[in-house]
Amino acid sequence: MSTKNHSASDERPDRRRVLRLAGGSLALAALGVGAVGCREEDAVVGDDSETPDGRTPSKGAAPKDGQAPEPLWTKSTSAQTYGDNDELVATDGVVIATGDPLAGLDAATGKERWSQEDGATPGAPLLLGNGTLYLASGMYDGTVRGYDPATGKETWRSHLGKEYRQPKPVAVDEKQVYVIAEVLEDDYSSHTNVIAALNSSTGKVAWKEQRDLGTRENGVHAVVQGRYLVYTDFKKNLTVRDTATGQQVWTQKTDLTNWGFFAVHEGLVIIPQREKLQAFDLSDGTEKWSLKTEKYTSFKAPAVLEDVLYVADSATTLWAVDPQTGKEIWTSTSLADADVQEPHQFAKAGGTLYAATDLDKQGGVHAIDAKTGDLLWTFNDKSGDYHSWLVATDGKHVFALHGEKLHALPA
């Protein structure tokens, strides 16, 4: 097994993460001179032209002999991405990429269905739940808003309070929307933050709890399962709270600065920590199982899709694992054999696993046989954009976002 792509330091993010954060800073700087609007630009591929990845087009048909399919459509968007998984979503026949204006595009044609000025805050997630798209307001007025993702019409609004700055939704369940916000001091500075639950029907505050001094409101990734709200942050914390009261159930330090990505499945939280992938019981934090990869090799972000845990490591090995036991279903070196980049995000449609990579030239969106781990094809637009790839699917289409270009591929 190959051991390339070793991390230079256990505590320092790799160069792709540094570039990603630098890209986020550029996006914030751009806000000072106005954001770029969504443009209705179709990438037309003729019968004798090449696809964006330089291959002969297959006219949207199923790929053959390892070729990526031709995009069904390509659009320029106003996307302002940081490489987080929740900056591209697909639902109700609409695909939405974070940006200003925020736009809902028809999944089949790429035509704009709706557009919302000041709809989203750069870096804040596009949070779907209860048939609603929840957003931190791009107007920076302290509100959290809910929209019908199919029409873009506002259906819900909440305000945490004037003493808090810019609450950002981080998770949602059937009853509540969970947000994190800065606590304002008298001089409008902030040194602390709170996590709070907002009623998803009335918008009223159900509870709020101040987080420890030194924690940050940014870099938080959260998931709700049953009575537990679990989240990680840049301060190496893994924390679980009771969704009914907000009280902390348990917290512990992680071995590595986790950039927010973990998986939750049937009472377990599964988190990568260097050479180990560990599963902890949500009720008390006890370790239930662990999986180890090669020395000097690190696990990337995991995902549980249809009761299978998928994860790659920095040696470009791909793993399929039973999320309840940690037992390997299969491991595949097909990505390493093809000398392509390991993925950081997964989506699944039918029997195919779609995996989005970071910045390297040998990356893009991989299509992988979900039963064997065999690489089928890789789509790359060859644009050279420094942003990470993001992937989402509605079951009929696969959406690949790279910088400001959004591609629709047949699933």
Short mmCIF file of C-alpha atoms in Angstrom, two decimals:
data_model
loop_
_atom_site.label_atom_id
_atom_site.label_comp_id
_atom_site.label_asym_id
_atom_site.label_seq_id
_atom_site.Cartn_x
_atom_site.Cartn_y
_atom_site.Cartn_z
CA MET A 1 0.00 0.00 0.00
CA SER A 2 1.30 3.43 -0.92
CA THR A 3 2.20 5.87 1.84
CA LYS A 4 2.42 9.09 -0.18
CA ASN A 5 0.91 12.41 0.89
CA HIS A 6 2.20 12.24 4.46
CA SER A 7 1.35 15.23 6.63
CA ALA A 8 4.32 17.47 7.37
CA SER A 9 3.05 18.13 10.86
CA ASP A 10 0.33 16.55 12.98
CA GLU A 11 -0.83 19.93 14.25
CA ARG A 12 -0.51 21.98 11.06
CA PRO A 13 -3.16 21.84 8.32
CA ASP A 14 -1.99 20.66 4.90
CA ARG A 15 -1.39 23.07 2.06
CA ARG A 16 -4.79 22.47 0.54
CA ARG A 17 -6.53 23.59 3.75
CA VAL A 18 -4.31 26.68 3.95
CA LEU A 19 -5.22 27.60 0.39
CA ARG A 20 -8.87 26.94 1.13
CA LEU A 21 -8.86 29.31 4.10
CA ALA A 22 -6.93 31.84 2.08
CA GLY A 23 -9.63 31.59 -0.55
CA GLY A 24 -12.22 32.27 2.14
CA SER A 25 -10.38 35.41 3.15
CA LEU A 26 -10.43 36.56 -0.46
CA ALA A 27 -14.18 35.97 -0.54
CA LEU A 28 -14.68 38.09 2.58
CA ALA A 29 -12.49 40.82 1.16
CA ALA A 30 -14.63 40.81 -1.97
CA LEU A 31 -17.68 41.71 0.08
CA GLY A 32 -16.24 45.17 0.59
CA VAL A 33 -16.59 45.95 -3.11
CA GLY A 34 -19.78 44.04 -3.82
CA ALA A 35 -20.50 40.39 -4.56
CA VAL A 36 -20.67 38.93 -8.02
CA GLY A 37 -24.19 38.13 -9.18
CA CYS A 38 -25.38 34.82 -10.57
CA ARG A 39 -24.86 34.66 -14.32
CA GLU A 40 -26.95 32.65 -16.73
CA GLU A 41 -24.09 31.22 -18.81
CA ASP A 42 -24.54 27.82 -20.39
CA ALA A 43 -21.45 25.91 -21.40
CA VAL A 44 -22.53 24.57 -24.77
CA VAL A 45 -20.71 21.44 -25.89
CA GLY A 46 -21.08 20.71 -29.60
CA ASP A 47 -20.99 17.37 -31.31
CA ASP A 48 -17.28 17.64 -32.15
CA SER A 49 -16.05 19.56 -29.10
CA GLU A 50 -14.34 18.34 -25.99
CA THR A 51 -15.73 18.16 -22.47
CA PRO A 52 -14.30 20.49 -19.77
CA ASP A 53 -12.00 17.67 -18.66
CA GLY A 54 -10.53 17.36 -22.17
CA ARG A 55 -12.17 14.08 -23.13
CA THR A 56 -14.41 13.32 -26.10
CA PRO A 57 -17.98 14.05 -25.00
CA SER A 58 -20.45 11.25 -24.43
CA LYS A 59 -23.47 13.57 -24.81
CA GLY A 60 -24.69 12.96 -21.28
CA ALA A 61 -24.81 9.19 -21.71
CA ALA A 62 -23.39 6.70 -19.27
CA PRO A 63 -19.57 6.82 -19.36
CA LYS A 64 -17.66 4.15 -21.28
CA ASP A 65 -14.13 2.80 -20.91
CA GLY A 66 -13.30 5.03 -17.94
CA GLN A 67 -14.42 8.29 -19.59
CA ALA A 68 -16.29 10.87 -17.55
CA PRO A 69 -19.70 11.84 -18.94
CA GLU A 70 -20.29 15.14 -20.64
CA PRO A 71 -21.99 17.66 -18.30
CA LEU A 72 -25.71 17.98 -18.90
CA TRP A 73 -25.22 21.67 -18.22
CA THR A 74 -22.66 24.03 -16.71
CA LYS A 75 -23.44 27.35 -15.05
CA SER A 76 -21.44 30.22 -13.65
CA THR A 77 -22.59 31.05 -10.14
CA SER A 78 -21.81 33.57 -7.42
CA ALA A 79 -20.52 30.77 -5.18
CA GLN A 80 -18.28 31.84 -2.28
CA THR A 81 -17.06 28.53 -0.93
CA TYR A 82 -14.73 27.48 1.87
CA GLY A 83 -14.76 23.81 0.89
CA ASP A 84 -17.31 22.75 3.50
CA ASN A 85 -19.72 19.97 2.58
CA ASP A 86 -22.86 21.99 3.32
CA GLU A 87 -22.20 24.74 0.77
CA LEU A 88 -23.89 22.78 -2.02
CA VAL A 89 -27.32 21.16 -1.60
CA ALA A 90 -29.91 19.56 -3.88
CA THR A 91 -33.58 19.05 -3.01
CA ASP A 92 -37.06 19.36 -4.52
CA GLY A 93 -35.71 19.52 -8.07
CA VAL A 94 -33.45 22.45 -7.20
CA VAL A 95 -29.69 22.72 -6.68
CA ILE A 96 -28.33 25.57 -4.55
CA ALA A 97 -24.71 26.69 -4.20
CA THR A 98 -23.74 29.19 -1.51
CA GLY A 99 -23.31 32.72 -2.83
CA ASP A 100 -24.73 36.23 -3.08
CA PRO A 101 -27.20 36.46 -4.61
CA LEU A 102 -28.26 33.00 -3.51
CA ALA A 103 -29.93 31.20 -6.40
CA GLY A 104 -31.97 28.05 -6.81
CA LEU A 105 -31.27 26.40 -10.18
CA ASP A 106 -33.49 23.84 -11.86
CA ALA A 107 -31.75 20.49 -11.41
CA ALA A 108 -32.61 19.26 -14.89
CA THR A 109 -31.87 22.37 -16.95
CA GLY A 110 -29.74 24.70 -14.81
CA LYS A 111 -32.19 27.55 -15.38
CA GLU A 112 -32.65 29.94 -12.47
CA ARG A 113 -35.88 29.35 -10.53
CA TRP A 114 -35.30 32.01 -7.91
CA SER A 115 -32.70 34.42 -6.61
CA GLN A 116 -32.31 35.93 -3.15
CA GLU A 117 -30.18 39.02 -2.49
CA ASP A 118 -28.39 38.97 0.87
CA GLY A 119 -29.64 35.42 1.32
CA ALA A 120 -26.55 33.70 2.67
CA THR A 121 -23.50 34.57 4.74
CA PRO A 122 -20.15 33.40 3.32
CA GLY A 123 -18.92 30.39 5.27
CA ALA A 124 -22.28 29.66 6.91
CA PRO A 125 -23.94 26.36 5.96
CA LEU A 126 -26.93 25.81 3.71
CA LEU A 127 -28.96 23.87 6.27
CA LEU A 128 -31.85 21.69 5.08
CA GLY A 129 -34.52 20.29 7.41
CA ASN A 130 -38.31 20.08 7.70
CA GLY A 131 -38.60 21.02 4.03
CA THR A 132 -36.90 24.33 4.81
CA LEU A 133 -33.57 25.91 3.91
CA TYR A 134 -32.19 27.68 7.01
CA LEU A 135 -29.68 30.49 6.58
CA ALA A 136 -27.75 33.03 8.60
CA SER A 137 -29.03 36.26 7.10
CA GLY A 138 -26.71 37.90 4.59
CA MET A 139 -28.09 41.25 5.78
CA TYR A 140 -26.11 40.81 9.04
CA ASP A 141 -29.16 41.89 11.04
CA GLY A 142 -28.98 39.14 13.65
CA THR A 143 -31.76 37.06 12.14
CA VAL A 144 -31.91 33.43 11.10
CA ARG A 145 -34.30 32.80 8.23
CA GLY A 146 -36.01 29.85 6.63
CA TYR A 147 -36.91 29.58 2.95
CA ASP A 148 -38.86 27.21 0.74
CA PRO A 149 -35.99 25.68 -1.28
CA ALA A 150 -38.24 25.17 -4.32
CA THR A 151 -39.38 28.80 -4.58
CA GLY A 152 -36.95 30.85 -2.47
CA LYS A 153 -39.83 32.39 -0.51
CA GLU A 154 -39.23 33.16 3.17
CA THR A 155 -41.29 30.91 5.46
CA TRP A 156 -39.69 31.38 8.90
CA ARG A 157 -37.64 33.90 10.85
CA SER A 158 -36.06 34.10 14.28
CA HIS A 159 -33.89 36.55 16.22
CA LEU A 160 -31.72 35.42 19.11
CA GLY A 161 -31.45 38.88 20.68
CA LYS A 162 -29.68 42.21 20.33
CA GLU A 163 -26.94 41.13 22.72
CA TYR A 164 -25.77 38.50 20.23
CA ARG A 165 -24.09 38.96 16.87
CA GLN A 166 -24.89 37.07 13.68
CA PRO A 167 -26.26 33.69 14.82
CA LYS A 168 -25.31 30.92 12.40
CA PRO A 169 -27.44 27.78 12.09
CA VAL A 170 -25.34 24.63 12.51
CA ALA A 171 -27.91 21.81 12.81
CA VAL A 172 -31.64 21.13 12.60
CA ASP A 173 -34.07 18.44 13.71
CA GLU A 174 -37.86 18.06 13.67
CA LYS A 175 -38.40 20.62 16.43
CA GLN A 176 -35.44 22.98 16.64
CA VAL A 177 -32.80 24.91 14.75
CA TYR A 178 -29.44 25.07 16.55
CA VAL A 179 -27.32 28.19 16.20
CA ILE A 180 -24.04 29.59 17.46
CA ALA A 181 -23.58 33.33 17.99
CA GLU A 182 -21.06 35.77 19.46
CA VAL A 183 -21.88 37.44 22.78
CA LEU A 184 -21.50 41.21 22.44
CA GLU A 185 -19.72 43.28 25.09
CA ASP A 186 -20.57 46.92 25.85
CA ASP A 187 -17.95 48.09 23.36
CA TYR A 188 -19.34 45.69 20.72
CA SER A 189 -16.32 43.41 20.96
CA SER A 190 -16.81 39.71 21.63
CA HIS A 191 -14.78 37.18 23.60
CA THR A 192 -17.37 34.43 24.12
CA ASN A 193 -20.17 32.75 22.24
CA VAL A 194 -23.36 30.83 22.91
CA ILE A 195 -25.04 27.82 21.42
CA ALA A 196 -28.83 28.02 21.33
CA ALA A 197 -31.93 26.20 20.13
CA LEU A 198 -34.69 28.03 18.25
CA ASN A 199 -38.17 26.53 17.90
CA SER A 200 -38.61 25.66 14.22
CA SER A 201 -42.34 26.48 14.36
CA THR A 202 -42.46 29.71 16.37
CA GLY A 203 -38.88 30.96 16.16
CA LYS A 204 -38.77 31.41 19.94
CA VAL A 205 -35.59 30.63 21.88
CA ALA A 206 -35.92 27.21 23.51
CA TRP A 207 -32.59 27.40 25.39
CA LYS A 208 -29.16 28.97 25.17
CA GLU A 209 -25.89 27.98 26.81
CA GLN A 210 -22.64 29.93 26.94
CA ARG A 211 -19.67 28.00 25.62
CA ASP A 212 -16.28 27.96 27.32
CA LEU A 213 -13.94 30.92 27.05
CA GLY A 214 -11.58 30.44 24.14
CA THR A 215 -14.01 28.57 21.93
CA ARG A 216 -14.93 30.13 18.61
CA GLU A 217 -18.16 30.60 16.76
CA ASN A 218 -16.52 29.61 13.47
CA GLY A 219 -15.24 26.20 12.43
CA VAL A 220 -18.12 24.32 14.07
CA HIS A 221 -19.64 21.26 12.42
CA ALA A 222 -22.73 19.82 14.10
CA VAL A 223 -25.16 16.92 13.69
CA VAL A 224 -28.33 16.03 15.61
CA GLN A 225 -29.36 12.47 16.35
CA GLY A 226 -32.28 11.86 18.67
CA ARG A 227 -31.67 13.62 21.99
CA TYR A 228 -28.07 14.45 21.21
CA LEU A 229 -26.46 17.44 19.50
CA VAL A 230 -22.85 16.61 18.67
CA TYR A 231 -20.27 19.03 17.30
CA THR A 232 -16.55 19.63 16.79
CA ASP A 233 -14.60 22.88 16.59
CA PHE A 234 -11.15 24.29 15.82
CA LYS A 235 -10.10 23.96 19.47
CA LYS A 236 -9.94 20.16 19.27
CA ASN A 237 -13.23 19.73 21.16
CA LEU A 238 -15.75 16.96 20.58
CA THR A 239 -18.89 17.90 22.50
CA VAL A 240 -22.34 16.37 22.99
CA ARG A 241 -25.32 18.29 24.40
CA ASP A 242 -28.87 17.37 25.33
CA THR A 243 -31.22 18.75 22.67
CA ALA A 244 -34.04 19.31 25.21
CA THR A 245 -32.06 21.40 27.71
CA GLY A 246 -28.80 22.39 26.06
CA GLN A 247 -26.84 20.92 28.96
CA GLN A 248 -23.51 19.35 28.12
CA VAL A 249 -23.61 15.55 28.26
CA TRP A 250 -19.87 15.09 27.73
CA THR A 251 -16.90 16.61 25.97
CA GLN A 252 -13.37 15.50 25.24
CA LYS A 253 -10.33 16.68 23.37
CA THR A 254 -9.54 15.14 20.02
CA ASP A 255 -6.02 14.12 19.06
CA LEU A 256 -5.97 16.34 16.02
CA THR A 257 -7.43 19.68 15.03
CA ASN A 258 -10.47 18.27 13.26
CA TRP A 259 -11.65 20.55 10.49
CA GLY A 260 -15.24 19.86 11.37
CA PHE A 261 -15.97 16.58 9.66
CA PHE A 262 -17.28 13.46 11.33
CA ALA A 263 -20.11 10.96 10.90
CA VAL A 264 -23.00 9.96 13.17
CA HIS A 265 -24.86 6.65 12.96
CA GLU A 266 -27.28 4.92 15.34
CA GLY A 267 -25.93 6.22 18.63
CA LEU A 268 -22.29 6.55 17.57
CA VAL A 269 -20.13 9.49 16.52
CA ILE A 270 -17.26 8.47 14.24
CA ILE A 271 -14.31 10.82 13.99
CA PRO A 272 -10.93 10.63 12.20
CA GLN A 273 -7.86 11.22 14.34
CA ARG A 274 -4.62 10.84 12.42
CA GLU A 275 -3.98 7.12 11.91
CA LYS A 276 -7.13 6.12 13.80
CA LEU A 277 -10.82 6.23 13.02
CA GLN A 278 -12.70 6.10 16.34
CA ALA A 279 -16.36 5.54 17.22
CA PHE A 280 -17.70 6.89 20.52
CA ASP A 281 -21.04 6.25 22.21
CA LEU A 282 -23.16 9.40 22.07
CA SER A 283 -24.61 8.78 25.53
CA ASP A 284 -21.37 8.71 27.53
CA GLY A 285 -18.37 9.12 25.23
CA THR A 286 -16.99 5.61 25.64
CA GLU A 287 -15.04 4.21 22.71
CA LYS A 288 -16.92 1.45 20.89
CA TRP A 289 -14.46 0.61 18.14
CA SER A 290 -11.45 1.96 16.31
CA LEU A 291 -9.84 1.34 12.95
CA LYS A 292 -6.18 1.98 12.16
CA THR A 293 -4.46 2.79 8.89
CA GLU A 294 -0.76 2.78 8.05
CA LYS A 295 1.81 4.70 10.06
CA TYR A 296 2.23 8.33 8.95
CA THR A 297 -1.09 8.09 7.12
CA SER A 298 -4.20 10.00 8.18
CA PHE A 299 -7.89 9.28 7.72
CA LYS A 300 -9.89 11.95 5.91
CA ALA A 301 -13.54 12.95 6.40
CA PRO A 302 -15.93 9.97 6.76
CA ALA A 303 -19.53 9.71 5.58
CA VAL A 304 -22.27 7.18 6.32
CA LEU A 305 -24.45 6.57 3.25
CA GLU A 306 -27.13 3.86 3.24
CA ASP A 307 -25.68 2.26 6.39
CA VAL A 308 -22.12 2.01 5.04
CA LEU A 309 -19.25 4.17 6.27
CA TYR A 310 -16.97 5.43 3.50
CA VAL A 311 -13.62 7.04 4.24
CA ALA A 312 -10.32 7.63 2.43
CA ASP A 313 -6.86 8.00 3.88
CA SER A 314 -3.91 10.13 2.80
CA ALA A 315 -2.32 7.08 1.11
CA THR A 316 -5.32 7.20 -1.27
CA THR A 317 -6.79 3.96 0.05
CA LEU A 318 -10.59 3.92 0.13
CA TRP A 319 -12.43 2.04 2.87
CA ALA A 320 -16.00 0.75 3.22
CA VAL A 321 -16.79 -0.10 6.84
CA ASP A 322 -19.73 -1.29 8.94
CA PRO A 323 -20.40 1.86 11.03
CA GLN A 324 -21.68 -0.09 14.02
CA THR A 325 -18.76 -2.49 14.39
CA GLY A 326 -15.86 -0.94 12.49
CA LYS A 327 -15.51 -4.16 10.48
CA GLU A 328 -14.08 -3.64 7.01
CA ILE A 329 -16.43 -4.45 4.13
CA TRP A 330 -13.76 -3.73 1.54
CA THR A 331 -10.65 -1.65 0.98
CA SER A 332 -9.63 -0.39 -2.44
CA THR A 333 -6.38 0.95 -3.88
CA SER A 334 -7.96 1.83 -7.23
CA LEU A 335 -7.48 5.57 -6.59
CA ALA A 336 -3.82 5.07 -5.74
CA ASP A 337 -3.37 2.79 -8.76
CA ALA A 338 -4.78 5.51 -11.01
CA ASP A 339 -2.59 8.13 -9.28
CA VAL A 340 -5.54 10.40 -8.49
CA GLN A 341 -6.29 12.50 -5.43
CA GLU A 342 -8.01 11.16 -2.32
CA PRO A 343 -11.53 12.56 -1.64
CA HIS A 344 -12.81 14.66 1.26
CA GLN A 345 -16.57 14.35 0.58
CA PHE A 346 -18.98 11.66 -0.60
CA ALA A 347 -22.45 11.35 -2.14
CA LYS A 348 -24.23 8.24 -3.42
CA ALA A 349 -26.75 7.61 -6.18
CA GLY A 350 -27.78 4.06 -7.05
CA GLY A 351 -24.76 1.80 -6.98
CA THR A 352 -22.26 4.58 -7.54
CA LEU A 353 -20.29 6.51 -4.94
CA TYR A 354 -19.29 10.04 -5.94
CA ALA A 355 -16.27 11.50 -4.20
CA ALA A 356 -15.05 15.12 -4.32
CA THR A 357 -11.39 15.98 -3.88
CA ASP A 358 -9.37 18.99 -2.82
CA LEU A 359 -7.10 21.08 -5.01
CA ASP A 360 -4.68 18.77 -6.78
CA LYS A 361 -4.62 18.43 -10.57
CA GLN A 362 -5.38 14.72 -10.31
CA GLY A 363 -8.60 15.48 -8.44
CA GLY A 364 -12.14 16.44 -9.32
CA VAL A 365 -15.17 14.20 -8.77
CA HIS A 366 -14.50 10.45 -8.80
CA ALA A 367 -17.21 7.94 -9.68
CA ILE A 368 -16.60 4.71 -7.74
CA ASP A 369 -18.36 1.34 -7.73
CA ALA A 370 -19.93 1.29 -4.25
CA LYS A 371 -19.74 -2.52 -4.03
CA THR A 372 -16.06 -2.92 -4.89
CA GLY A 373 -14.36 0.47 -4.58
CA ASP A 374 -13.23 0.34 -8.22
CA LEU A 375 -12.68 3.73 -9.84
CA LEU A 376 -15.03 4.18 -12.83
CA TRP A 377 -14.05 7.68 -14.00
CA THR A 378 -12.95 11.13 -12.82
CA PHE A 379 -14.52 14.40 -13.94
CA ASN A 380 -12.34 17.52 -13.85
CA ASP A 381 -13.04 20.83 -15.60
CA LYS A 382 -9.29 21.62 -15.89
CA SER A 383 -9.97 25.21 -14.83
CA GLY A 384 -7.09 25.35 -12.34
CA ASP A 385 -9.35 26.98 -9.77
CA TYR A 386 -7.86 26.77 -6.26
CA HIS A 387 -11.17 25.93 -4.56
CA SER A 388 -12.00 22.44 -3.39
CA TRP A 389 -14.56 20.41 -5.30
CA LEU A 390 -17.97 19.83 -3.74
CA VAL A 391 -20.48 17.18 -4.77
CA ALA A 392 -24.20 16.65 -4.17
CA THR A 393 -26.88 14.48 -5.73
CA ASP A 394 -30.66 14.36 -6.02
CA GLY A 395 -30.56 10.74 -7.17
CA LYS A 396 -31.03 11.67 -10.83
CA HIS A 397 -28.13 14.08 -11.25
CA VAL A 398 -24.71 14.62 -9.72
CA PHE A 399 -23.77 18.23 -9.08
CA ALA A 400 -20.11 19.19 -9.00
CA LEU A 401 -19.16 22.68 -7.78
CA HIS A 402 -15.66 23.98 -8.46
CA GLY A 403 -15.08 27.62 -7.63
CA GLU A 404 -17.87 29.48 -9.41
CA LYS A 405 -18.59 26.74 -11.95
CA LEU A 406 -21.45 24.34 -11.26
CA HIS A 407 -21.67 21.21 -13.43
CA ALA A 408 -24.57 18.77 -13.66
CA LEU A 409 -23.64 15.19 -14.54
CA PRO A 410 -26.00 12.24 -15.13
CA ALA A 411 -26.24 9.96 -12.09
#
